[in-house]
Short mmCIF file of C-alpha atoms and ligand atoms in Angstrom, two decimals:
data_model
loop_
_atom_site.label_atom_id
_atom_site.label_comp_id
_atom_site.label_asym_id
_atom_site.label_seq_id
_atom_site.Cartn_x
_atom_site.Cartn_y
_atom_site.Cartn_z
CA UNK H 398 -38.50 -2.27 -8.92
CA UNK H 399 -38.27 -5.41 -11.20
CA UNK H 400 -39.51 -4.22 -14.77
CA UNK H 401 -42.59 -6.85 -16.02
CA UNK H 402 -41.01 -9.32 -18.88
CA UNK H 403 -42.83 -9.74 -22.24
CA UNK H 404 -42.45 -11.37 -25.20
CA UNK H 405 -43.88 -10.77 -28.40
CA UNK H 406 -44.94 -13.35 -31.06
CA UNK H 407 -45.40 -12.25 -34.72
CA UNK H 408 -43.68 -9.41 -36.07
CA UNK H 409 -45.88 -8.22 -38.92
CA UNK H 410 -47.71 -4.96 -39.86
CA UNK H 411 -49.82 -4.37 -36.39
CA UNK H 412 -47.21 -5.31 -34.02
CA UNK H 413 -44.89 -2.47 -34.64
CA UNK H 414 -47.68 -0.62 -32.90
CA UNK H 415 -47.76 -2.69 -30.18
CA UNK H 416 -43.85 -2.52 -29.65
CA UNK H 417 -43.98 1.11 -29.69
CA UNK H 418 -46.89 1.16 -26.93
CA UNK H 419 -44.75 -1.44 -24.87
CA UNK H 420 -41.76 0.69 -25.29
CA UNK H 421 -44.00 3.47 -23.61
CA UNK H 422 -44.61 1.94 -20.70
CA UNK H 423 -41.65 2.25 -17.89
CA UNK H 424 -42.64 -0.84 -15.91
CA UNK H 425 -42.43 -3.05 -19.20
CA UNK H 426 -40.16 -4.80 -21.07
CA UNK H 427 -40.20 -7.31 -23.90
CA UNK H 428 -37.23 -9.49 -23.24
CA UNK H 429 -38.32 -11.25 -26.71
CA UNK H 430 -39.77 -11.34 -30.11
CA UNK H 431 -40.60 -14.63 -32.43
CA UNK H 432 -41.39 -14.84 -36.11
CA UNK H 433 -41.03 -17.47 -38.85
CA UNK H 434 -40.59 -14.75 -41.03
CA UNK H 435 -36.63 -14.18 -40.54
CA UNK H 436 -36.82 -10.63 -42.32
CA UNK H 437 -39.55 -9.47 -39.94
CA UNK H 438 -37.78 -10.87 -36.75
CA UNK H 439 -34.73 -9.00 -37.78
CA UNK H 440 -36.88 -5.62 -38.42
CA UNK H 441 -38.33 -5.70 -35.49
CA UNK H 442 -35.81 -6.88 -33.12
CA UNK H 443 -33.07 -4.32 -34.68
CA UNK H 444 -35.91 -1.23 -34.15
CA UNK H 445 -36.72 -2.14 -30.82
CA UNK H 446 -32.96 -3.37 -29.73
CA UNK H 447 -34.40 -7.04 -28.63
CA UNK H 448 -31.95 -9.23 -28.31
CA UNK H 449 -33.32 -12.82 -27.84
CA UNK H 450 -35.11 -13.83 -31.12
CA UNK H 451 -36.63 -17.08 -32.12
CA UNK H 452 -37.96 -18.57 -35.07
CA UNK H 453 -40.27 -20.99 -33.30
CA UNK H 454 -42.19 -19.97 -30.69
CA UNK H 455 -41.50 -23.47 -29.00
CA UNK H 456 -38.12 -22.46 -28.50
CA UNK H 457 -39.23 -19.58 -26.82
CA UNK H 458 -41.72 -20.83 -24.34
CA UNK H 459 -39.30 -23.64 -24.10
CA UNK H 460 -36.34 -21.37 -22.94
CA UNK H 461 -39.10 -19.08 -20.77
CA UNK H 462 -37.94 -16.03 -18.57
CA UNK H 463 -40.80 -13.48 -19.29
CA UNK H 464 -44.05 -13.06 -17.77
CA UNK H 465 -46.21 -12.43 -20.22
CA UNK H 466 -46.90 -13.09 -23.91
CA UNK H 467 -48.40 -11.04 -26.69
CA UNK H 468 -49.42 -12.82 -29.81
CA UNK H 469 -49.88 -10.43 -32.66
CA UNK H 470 -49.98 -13.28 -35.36
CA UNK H 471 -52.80 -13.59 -37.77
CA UNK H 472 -55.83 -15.80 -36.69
CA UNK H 473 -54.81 -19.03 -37.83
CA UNK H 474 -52.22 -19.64 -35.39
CA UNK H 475 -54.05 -17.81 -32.72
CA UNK H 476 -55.56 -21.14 -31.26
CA UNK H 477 -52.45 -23.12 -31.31
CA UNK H 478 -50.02 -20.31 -29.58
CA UNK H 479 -52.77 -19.87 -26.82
CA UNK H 480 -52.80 -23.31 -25.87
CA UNK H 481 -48.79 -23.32 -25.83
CA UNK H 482 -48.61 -20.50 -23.61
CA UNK H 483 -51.37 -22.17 -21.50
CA UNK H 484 -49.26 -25.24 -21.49
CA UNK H 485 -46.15 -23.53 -20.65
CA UNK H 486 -48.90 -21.57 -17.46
CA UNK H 487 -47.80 -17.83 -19.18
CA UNK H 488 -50.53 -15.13 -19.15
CA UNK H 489 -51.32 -14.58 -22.51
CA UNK H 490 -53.03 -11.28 -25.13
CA UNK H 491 -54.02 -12.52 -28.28
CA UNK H 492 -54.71 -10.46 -30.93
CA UNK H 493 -58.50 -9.98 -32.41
CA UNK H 494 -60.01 -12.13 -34.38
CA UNK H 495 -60.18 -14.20 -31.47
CA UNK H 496 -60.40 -17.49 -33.25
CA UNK H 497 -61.34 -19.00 -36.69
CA UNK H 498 -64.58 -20.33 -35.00
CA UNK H 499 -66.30 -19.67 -32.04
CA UNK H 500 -65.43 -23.47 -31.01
CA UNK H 501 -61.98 -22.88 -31.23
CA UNK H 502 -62.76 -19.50 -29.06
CA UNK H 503 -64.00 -21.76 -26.50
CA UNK H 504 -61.67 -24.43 -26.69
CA UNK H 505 -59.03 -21.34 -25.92
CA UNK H 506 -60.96 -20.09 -23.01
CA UNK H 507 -61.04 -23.35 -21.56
CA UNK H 508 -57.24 -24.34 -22.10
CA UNK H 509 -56.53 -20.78 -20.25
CA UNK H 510 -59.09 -21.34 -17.42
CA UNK H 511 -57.53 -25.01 -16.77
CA UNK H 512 -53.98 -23.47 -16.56
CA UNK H 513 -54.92 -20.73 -14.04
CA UNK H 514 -53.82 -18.03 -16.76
CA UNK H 515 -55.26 -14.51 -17.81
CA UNK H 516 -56.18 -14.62 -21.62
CA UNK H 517 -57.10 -10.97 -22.78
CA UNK H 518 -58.11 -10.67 -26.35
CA UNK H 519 -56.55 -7.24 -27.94
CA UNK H 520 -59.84 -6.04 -28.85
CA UNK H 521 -58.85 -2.24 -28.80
CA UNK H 522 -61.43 -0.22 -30.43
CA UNK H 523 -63.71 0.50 -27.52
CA UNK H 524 -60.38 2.18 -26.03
CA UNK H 525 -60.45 4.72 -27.97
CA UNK H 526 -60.56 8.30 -27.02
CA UNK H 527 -64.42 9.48 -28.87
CA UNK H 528 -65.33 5.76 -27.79
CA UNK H 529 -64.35 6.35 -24.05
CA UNK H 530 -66.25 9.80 -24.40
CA UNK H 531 -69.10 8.17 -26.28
CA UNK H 532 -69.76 5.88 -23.19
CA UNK H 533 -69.32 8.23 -20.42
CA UNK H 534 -72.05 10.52 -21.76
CA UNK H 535 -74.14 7.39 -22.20
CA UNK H 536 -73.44 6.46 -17.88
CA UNK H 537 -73.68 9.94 -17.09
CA UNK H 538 -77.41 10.13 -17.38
CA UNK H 539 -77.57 13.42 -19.48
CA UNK H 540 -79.45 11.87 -22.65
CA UNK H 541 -81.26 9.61 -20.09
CA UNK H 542 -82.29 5.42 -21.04
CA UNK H 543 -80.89 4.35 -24.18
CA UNK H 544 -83.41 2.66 -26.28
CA UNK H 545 -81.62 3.07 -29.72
CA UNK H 546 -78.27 3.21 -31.23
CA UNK H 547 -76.12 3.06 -34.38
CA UNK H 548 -72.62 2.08 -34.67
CA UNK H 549 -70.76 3.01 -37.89
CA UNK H 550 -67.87 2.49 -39.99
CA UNK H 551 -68.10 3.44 -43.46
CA UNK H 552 -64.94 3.92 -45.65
CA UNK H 553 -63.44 3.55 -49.17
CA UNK H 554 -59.87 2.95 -47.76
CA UNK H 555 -57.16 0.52 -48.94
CA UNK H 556 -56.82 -1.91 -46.46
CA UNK H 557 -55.71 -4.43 -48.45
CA UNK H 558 -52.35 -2.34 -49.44
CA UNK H 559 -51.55 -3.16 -45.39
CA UNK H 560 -52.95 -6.09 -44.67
CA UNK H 561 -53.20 -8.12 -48.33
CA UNK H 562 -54.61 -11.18 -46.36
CA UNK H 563 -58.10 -9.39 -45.68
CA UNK H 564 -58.10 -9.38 -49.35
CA UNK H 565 -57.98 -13.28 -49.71
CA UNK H 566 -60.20 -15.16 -46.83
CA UNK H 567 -63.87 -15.99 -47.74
CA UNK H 568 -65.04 -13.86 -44.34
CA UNK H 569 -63.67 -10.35 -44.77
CA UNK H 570 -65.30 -7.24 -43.10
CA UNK H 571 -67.45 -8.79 -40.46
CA UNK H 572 -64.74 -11.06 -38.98
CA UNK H 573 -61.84 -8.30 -39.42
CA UNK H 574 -63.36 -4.72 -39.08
CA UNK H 575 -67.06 -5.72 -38.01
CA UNK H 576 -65.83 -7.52 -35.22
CA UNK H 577 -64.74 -4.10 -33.65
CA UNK H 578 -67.86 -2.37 -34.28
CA UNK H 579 -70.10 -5.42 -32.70
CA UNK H 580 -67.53 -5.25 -29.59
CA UNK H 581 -68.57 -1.67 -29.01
CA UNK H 582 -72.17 -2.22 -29.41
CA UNK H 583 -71.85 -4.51 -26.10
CA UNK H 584 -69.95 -2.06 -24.58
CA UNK H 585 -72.16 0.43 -25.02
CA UNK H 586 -75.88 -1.00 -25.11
CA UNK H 587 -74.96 -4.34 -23.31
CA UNK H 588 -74.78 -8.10 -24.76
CA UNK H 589 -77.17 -8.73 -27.10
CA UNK H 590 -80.70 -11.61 -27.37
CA UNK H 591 -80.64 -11.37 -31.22
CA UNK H 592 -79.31 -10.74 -33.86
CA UNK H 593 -79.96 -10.40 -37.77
CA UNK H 594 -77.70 -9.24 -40.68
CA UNK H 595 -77.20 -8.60 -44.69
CA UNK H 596 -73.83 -8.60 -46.31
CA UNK H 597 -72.63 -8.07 -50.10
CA UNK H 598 -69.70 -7.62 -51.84
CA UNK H 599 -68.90 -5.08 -53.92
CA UNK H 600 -64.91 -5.18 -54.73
CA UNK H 601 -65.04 -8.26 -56.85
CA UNK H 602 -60.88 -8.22 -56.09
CA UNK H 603 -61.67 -9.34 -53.02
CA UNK H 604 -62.79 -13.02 -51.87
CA UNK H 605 -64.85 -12.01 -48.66
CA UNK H 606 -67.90 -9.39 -48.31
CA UNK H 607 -67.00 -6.10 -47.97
CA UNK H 608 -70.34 -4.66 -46.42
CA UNK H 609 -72.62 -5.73 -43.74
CA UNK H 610 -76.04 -4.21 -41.93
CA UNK H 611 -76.77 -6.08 -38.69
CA UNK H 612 -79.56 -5.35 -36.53
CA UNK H 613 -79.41 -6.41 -32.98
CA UNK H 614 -81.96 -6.91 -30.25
CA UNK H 615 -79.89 -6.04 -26.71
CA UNK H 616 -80.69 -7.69 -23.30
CA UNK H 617 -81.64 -4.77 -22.05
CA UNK H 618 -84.62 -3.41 -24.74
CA UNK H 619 -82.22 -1.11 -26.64
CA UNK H 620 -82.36 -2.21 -30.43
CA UNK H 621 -78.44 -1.09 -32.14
CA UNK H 622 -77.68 -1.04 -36.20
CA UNK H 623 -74.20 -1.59 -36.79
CA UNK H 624 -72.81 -1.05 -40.43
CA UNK H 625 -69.76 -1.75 -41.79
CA UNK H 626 -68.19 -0.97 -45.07
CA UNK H 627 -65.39 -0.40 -47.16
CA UNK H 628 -67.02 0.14 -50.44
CA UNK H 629 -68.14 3.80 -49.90
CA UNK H 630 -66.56 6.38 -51.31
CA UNK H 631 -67.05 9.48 -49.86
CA UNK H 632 -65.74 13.43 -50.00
CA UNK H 633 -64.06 12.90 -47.28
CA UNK H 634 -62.30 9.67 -46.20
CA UNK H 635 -63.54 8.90 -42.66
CA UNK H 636 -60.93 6.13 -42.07
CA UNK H 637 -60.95 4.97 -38.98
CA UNK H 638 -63.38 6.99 -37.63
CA UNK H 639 -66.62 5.08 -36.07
CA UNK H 640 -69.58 7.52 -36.03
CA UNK H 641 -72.05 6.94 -33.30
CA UNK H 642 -75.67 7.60 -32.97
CA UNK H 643 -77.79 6.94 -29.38
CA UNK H 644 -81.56 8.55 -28.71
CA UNK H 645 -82.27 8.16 -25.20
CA UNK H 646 -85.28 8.96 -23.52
CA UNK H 647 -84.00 12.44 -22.38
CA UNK H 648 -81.83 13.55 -25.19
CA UNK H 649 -79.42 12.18 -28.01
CA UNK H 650 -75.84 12.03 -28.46
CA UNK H 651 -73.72 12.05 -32.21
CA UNK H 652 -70.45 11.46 -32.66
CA UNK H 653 -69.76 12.53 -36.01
CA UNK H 654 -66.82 13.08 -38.67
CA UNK H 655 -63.66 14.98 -37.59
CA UNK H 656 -64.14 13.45 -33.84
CA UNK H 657 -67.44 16.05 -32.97
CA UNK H 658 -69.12 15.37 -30.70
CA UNK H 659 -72.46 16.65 -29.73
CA UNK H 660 -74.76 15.80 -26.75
CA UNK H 661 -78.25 16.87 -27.04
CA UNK H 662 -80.41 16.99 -23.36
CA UNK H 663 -82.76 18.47 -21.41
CA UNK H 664 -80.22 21.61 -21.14
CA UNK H 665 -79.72 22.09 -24.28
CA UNK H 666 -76.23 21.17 -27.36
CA UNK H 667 -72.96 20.72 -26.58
CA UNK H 668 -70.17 20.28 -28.93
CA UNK H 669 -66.94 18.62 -27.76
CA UNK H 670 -64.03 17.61 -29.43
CA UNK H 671 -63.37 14.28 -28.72
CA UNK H 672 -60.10 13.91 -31.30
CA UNK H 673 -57.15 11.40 -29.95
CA UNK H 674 -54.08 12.45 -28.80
CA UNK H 675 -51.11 11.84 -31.22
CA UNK H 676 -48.80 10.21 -29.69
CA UNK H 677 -45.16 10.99 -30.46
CA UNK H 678 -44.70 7.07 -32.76
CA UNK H 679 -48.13 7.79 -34.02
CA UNK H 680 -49.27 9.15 -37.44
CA UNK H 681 -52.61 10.08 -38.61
CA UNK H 682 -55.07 8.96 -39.69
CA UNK H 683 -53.81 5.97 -37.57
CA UNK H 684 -53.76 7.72 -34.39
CA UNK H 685 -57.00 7.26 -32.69
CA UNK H 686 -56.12 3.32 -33.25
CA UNK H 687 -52.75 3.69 -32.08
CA UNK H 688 -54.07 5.40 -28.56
CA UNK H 689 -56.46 2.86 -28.15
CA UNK H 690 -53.44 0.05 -28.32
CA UNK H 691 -50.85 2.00 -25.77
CA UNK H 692 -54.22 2.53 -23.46
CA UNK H 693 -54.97 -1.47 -23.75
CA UNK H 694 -51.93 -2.30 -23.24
CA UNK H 695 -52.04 -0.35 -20.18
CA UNK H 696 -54.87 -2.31 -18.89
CA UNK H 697 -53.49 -5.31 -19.29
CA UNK H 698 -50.42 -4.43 -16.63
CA UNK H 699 -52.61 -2.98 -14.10
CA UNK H 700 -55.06 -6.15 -14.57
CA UNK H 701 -52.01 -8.40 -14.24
CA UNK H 702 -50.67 -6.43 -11.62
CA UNK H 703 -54.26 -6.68 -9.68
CA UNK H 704 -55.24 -10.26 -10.40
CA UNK H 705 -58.51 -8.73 -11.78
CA UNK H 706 -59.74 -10.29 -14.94
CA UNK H 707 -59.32 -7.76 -17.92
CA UNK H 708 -62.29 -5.92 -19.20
CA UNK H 709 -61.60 -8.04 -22.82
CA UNK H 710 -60.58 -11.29 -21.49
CA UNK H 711 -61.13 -14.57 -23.33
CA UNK H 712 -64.37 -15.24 -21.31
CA UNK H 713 -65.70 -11.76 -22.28
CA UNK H 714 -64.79 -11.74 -26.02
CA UNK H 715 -66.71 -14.85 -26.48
CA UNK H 716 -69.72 -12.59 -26.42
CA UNK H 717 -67.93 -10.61 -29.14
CA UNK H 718 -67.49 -13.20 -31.26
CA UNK H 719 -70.25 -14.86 -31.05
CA UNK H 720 -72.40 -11.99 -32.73
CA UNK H 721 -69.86 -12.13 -35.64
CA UNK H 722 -70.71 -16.17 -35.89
CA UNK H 723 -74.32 -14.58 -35.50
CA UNK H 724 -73.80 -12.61 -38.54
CA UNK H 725 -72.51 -14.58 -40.94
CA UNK H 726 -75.34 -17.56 -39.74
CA UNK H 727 -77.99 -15.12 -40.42
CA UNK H 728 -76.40 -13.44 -43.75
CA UNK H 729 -76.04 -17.24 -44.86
CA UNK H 730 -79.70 -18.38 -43.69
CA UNK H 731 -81.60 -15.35 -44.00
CA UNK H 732 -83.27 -15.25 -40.67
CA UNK H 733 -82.79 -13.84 -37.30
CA UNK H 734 -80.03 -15.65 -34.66
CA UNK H 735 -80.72 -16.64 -31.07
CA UNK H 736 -77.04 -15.30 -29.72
CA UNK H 737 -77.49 -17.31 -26.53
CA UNK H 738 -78.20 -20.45 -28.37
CA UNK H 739 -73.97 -19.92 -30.36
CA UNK H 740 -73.18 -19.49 -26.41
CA UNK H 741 -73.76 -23.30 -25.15
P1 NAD S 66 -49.04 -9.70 -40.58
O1 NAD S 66 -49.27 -10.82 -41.54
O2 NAD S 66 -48.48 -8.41 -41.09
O3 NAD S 66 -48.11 -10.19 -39.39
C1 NAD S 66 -48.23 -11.42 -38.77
C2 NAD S 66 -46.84 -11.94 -38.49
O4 NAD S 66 -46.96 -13.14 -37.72
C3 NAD S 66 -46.05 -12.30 -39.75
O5 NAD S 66 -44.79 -11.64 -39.72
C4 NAD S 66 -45.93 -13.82 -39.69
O6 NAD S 66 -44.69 -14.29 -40.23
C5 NAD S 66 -46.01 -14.08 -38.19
N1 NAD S 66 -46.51 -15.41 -37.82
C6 NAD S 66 -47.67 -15.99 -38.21
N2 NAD S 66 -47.81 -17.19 -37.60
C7 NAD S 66 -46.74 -17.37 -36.81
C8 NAD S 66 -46.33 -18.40 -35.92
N3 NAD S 66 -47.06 -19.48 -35.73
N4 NAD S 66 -45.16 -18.23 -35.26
C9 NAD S 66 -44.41 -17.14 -35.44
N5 NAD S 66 -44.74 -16.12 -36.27
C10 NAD S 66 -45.89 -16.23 -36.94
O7 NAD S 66 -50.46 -9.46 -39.87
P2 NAD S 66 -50.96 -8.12 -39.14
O8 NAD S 66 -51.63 -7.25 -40.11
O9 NAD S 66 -49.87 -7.56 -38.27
O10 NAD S 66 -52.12 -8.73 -38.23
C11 NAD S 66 -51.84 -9.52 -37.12
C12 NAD S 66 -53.08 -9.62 -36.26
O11 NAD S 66 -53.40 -8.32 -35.78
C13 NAD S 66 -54.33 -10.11 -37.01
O12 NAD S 66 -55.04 -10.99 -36.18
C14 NAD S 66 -55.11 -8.84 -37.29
O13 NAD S 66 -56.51 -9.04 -37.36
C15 NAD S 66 -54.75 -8.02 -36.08
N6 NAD S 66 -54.88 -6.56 -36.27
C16 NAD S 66 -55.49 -5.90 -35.29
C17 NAD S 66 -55.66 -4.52 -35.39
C18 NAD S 66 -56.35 -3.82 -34.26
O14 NAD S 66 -56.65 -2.65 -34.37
N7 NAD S 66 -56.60 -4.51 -33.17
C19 NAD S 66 -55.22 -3.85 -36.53
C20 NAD S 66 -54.55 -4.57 -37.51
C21 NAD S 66 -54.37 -5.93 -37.37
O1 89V S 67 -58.42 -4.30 -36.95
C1 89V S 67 -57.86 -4.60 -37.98
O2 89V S 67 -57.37 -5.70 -38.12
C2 89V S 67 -57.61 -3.69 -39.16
C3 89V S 67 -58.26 -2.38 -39.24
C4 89V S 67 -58.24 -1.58 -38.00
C5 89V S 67 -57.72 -1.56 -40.39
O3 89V S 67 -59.55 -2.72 -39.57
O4 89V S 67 -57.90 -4.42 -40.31
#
């Protein structure tokens, strides 16, 4: 059978994991990588034995013969290389943030919509393993109606050494890390009326904030806290763990450090381990992230395959980012945000 052909644009410090998940899956292959970066096209291409390699991705589009694109640049070109492949009718993943704005977000969905493509936005953290676990309990019944959550990541960790851009943009953890966290609190409580939110800044290395409370008032009566941080230095280095809290009518669940897992109902605890596998390119503490990328990645091919529009396309993630536009409004303002009004 004919393999599926994909090509790759940026080469940088996330895509390696998104090679390596490609690599893992038999019915895929990435015909070709682009980077303005020459040193990272050659790193790249050399690892993962890619042979056509482009400087502008153009060229590329403009020389065609794969199926599929994968943009795993940074956000600023994120709008731009959308609308190319839209232009050039390729189904396209971008990479999260989505957008620099939520108008450019739109703008994106549109562009795809108009060209008959799938857009997916690589929003991978509610793919991973505890997450997956998290949300099945949740369906299952056994701790009954949620009417209160908490999702958390808290962390002292040097992202910056990794990533030094985080370091310099005026929005930091909300639009980078947060952005995660608010994606699993719709996938887990359902989209949300309201919204309200604090942030600080406690690295004063940094340009952006580096912690944020937001409270959010779901459709659906459940009220969700989601914190972010990476000024909190703790015994033990969480990084990336999210810990989750739910109380529902008949019981609670936690999913704390070290990937525990316990579920509290009418029949009494449970502990489960709910740890990611390591996969054999993987290394800890990265791991649970790198999963949730090969299992995305996944999704995407079957979606493709099926015509069905992923569970994180364009369309979706709109909802997604417009709580992190939500945030920073009501950090800025001080008051509580209608979501559906950022929606129109
Ligand atoms: P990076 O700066 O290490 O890599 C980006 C690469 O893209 C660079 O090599 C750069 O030269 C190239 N590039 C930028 N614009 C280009 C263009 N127009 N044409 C061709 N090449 C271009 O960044 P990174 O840390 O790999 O992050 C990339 C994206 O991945 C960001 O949006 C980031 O938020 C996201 N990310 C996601 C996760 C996740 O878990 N989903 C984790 C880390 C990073
Ligand atoms: O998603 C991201 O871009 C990363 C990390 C997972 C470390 O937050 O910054």
């Amino acid at each position: 059978m004919a393999r599926i052909k994909g090509a790759l644009i940026g080469c940088g410090f996330f895509a390696i994991n998104q090679m390596h998940a490609w690599r893992e899956l038999s019915e895929v292959e990435i015909v070709a990588i682009c980077d303005r970066d020459p040193e990272r096209l050659k790193i790249v291409g050399d690892q993962f034995d890619v042979a056509r390699r482009y400087a502008s991705a153009d060229e590329m589009f403009a020389e065609g013969g794969f199926d599929f694109v994968d943009i795993a640049t940074t956000v600023g070109s994120h709008r731009a290389l959308v609308e190319l492949a839209a232009l050039h009718k390729v189904p396209a993943i971008c990479q999260k943030p989505f957008a620099p704005t939520l108008n450019d977000a739109k703008a994106m969905v549109a562009a795809a919509e108009e060209a008959g493509i799938a857009l997916m936005i690589h929003e991978n953290f509610r793919w991973q393993t505890p997450i997956l676990a998290v949300k099945e309990v949740i369906d299952s019944g056994e701790i009954g109606t949620p009417f209160w959550g908490r999702v958390s990541f808290r962390s002292g960790f040097d992202v910056f050494s990794g990533q030094p851009y985080l370091a310099k943009g005026k929005r930091f953890i909300i639009e980078d890390l947060g952005i995660h966290s608010l994606d699993i609190a719709r996938f887990l409580f359902g989209d949300a009326l309201t919204l309200s939110a604090r942030t600080c800044r406690i690295n004063p290395d940094i340009a952006g904030e580096d912690v944020a409370t937001m409270m959010l008032g779901h459709d659906n009566g459940v009220t969700s806290i989601v914190d972010v941080s990476y000024a909190t230095k703790l015994a033990e280095e969480p990084f990336p763990q999210t810990l989750i809290e739910v109380d529902g009518s008949e019981g609670t669940l936690r999913l704390g450090l070290g990937y525990k897992l316990v579920v509290y109902g009418p029949a009494g605890a449970v502990e489960r381990d709910v740890a990611p596998n390591l996969l054999p390119w993987a290394s800890k503490p990265w791991h649970n992230i790198q999963e949730s990328v090969a299992l995305i990645q996944r999704h995407w091919i079957e979606r493709l395959a099926s015509g069905r529009a992923p569970d994180t396309s364009g369309r979706d993630n709109l909802r997604t980012f417009a709580l992190v536009e939500a945030a920073y409004l009501s950090a800025e303002r001080d008051e509580t945000i209608v979501v559906g009004d950022l929606l129109r």
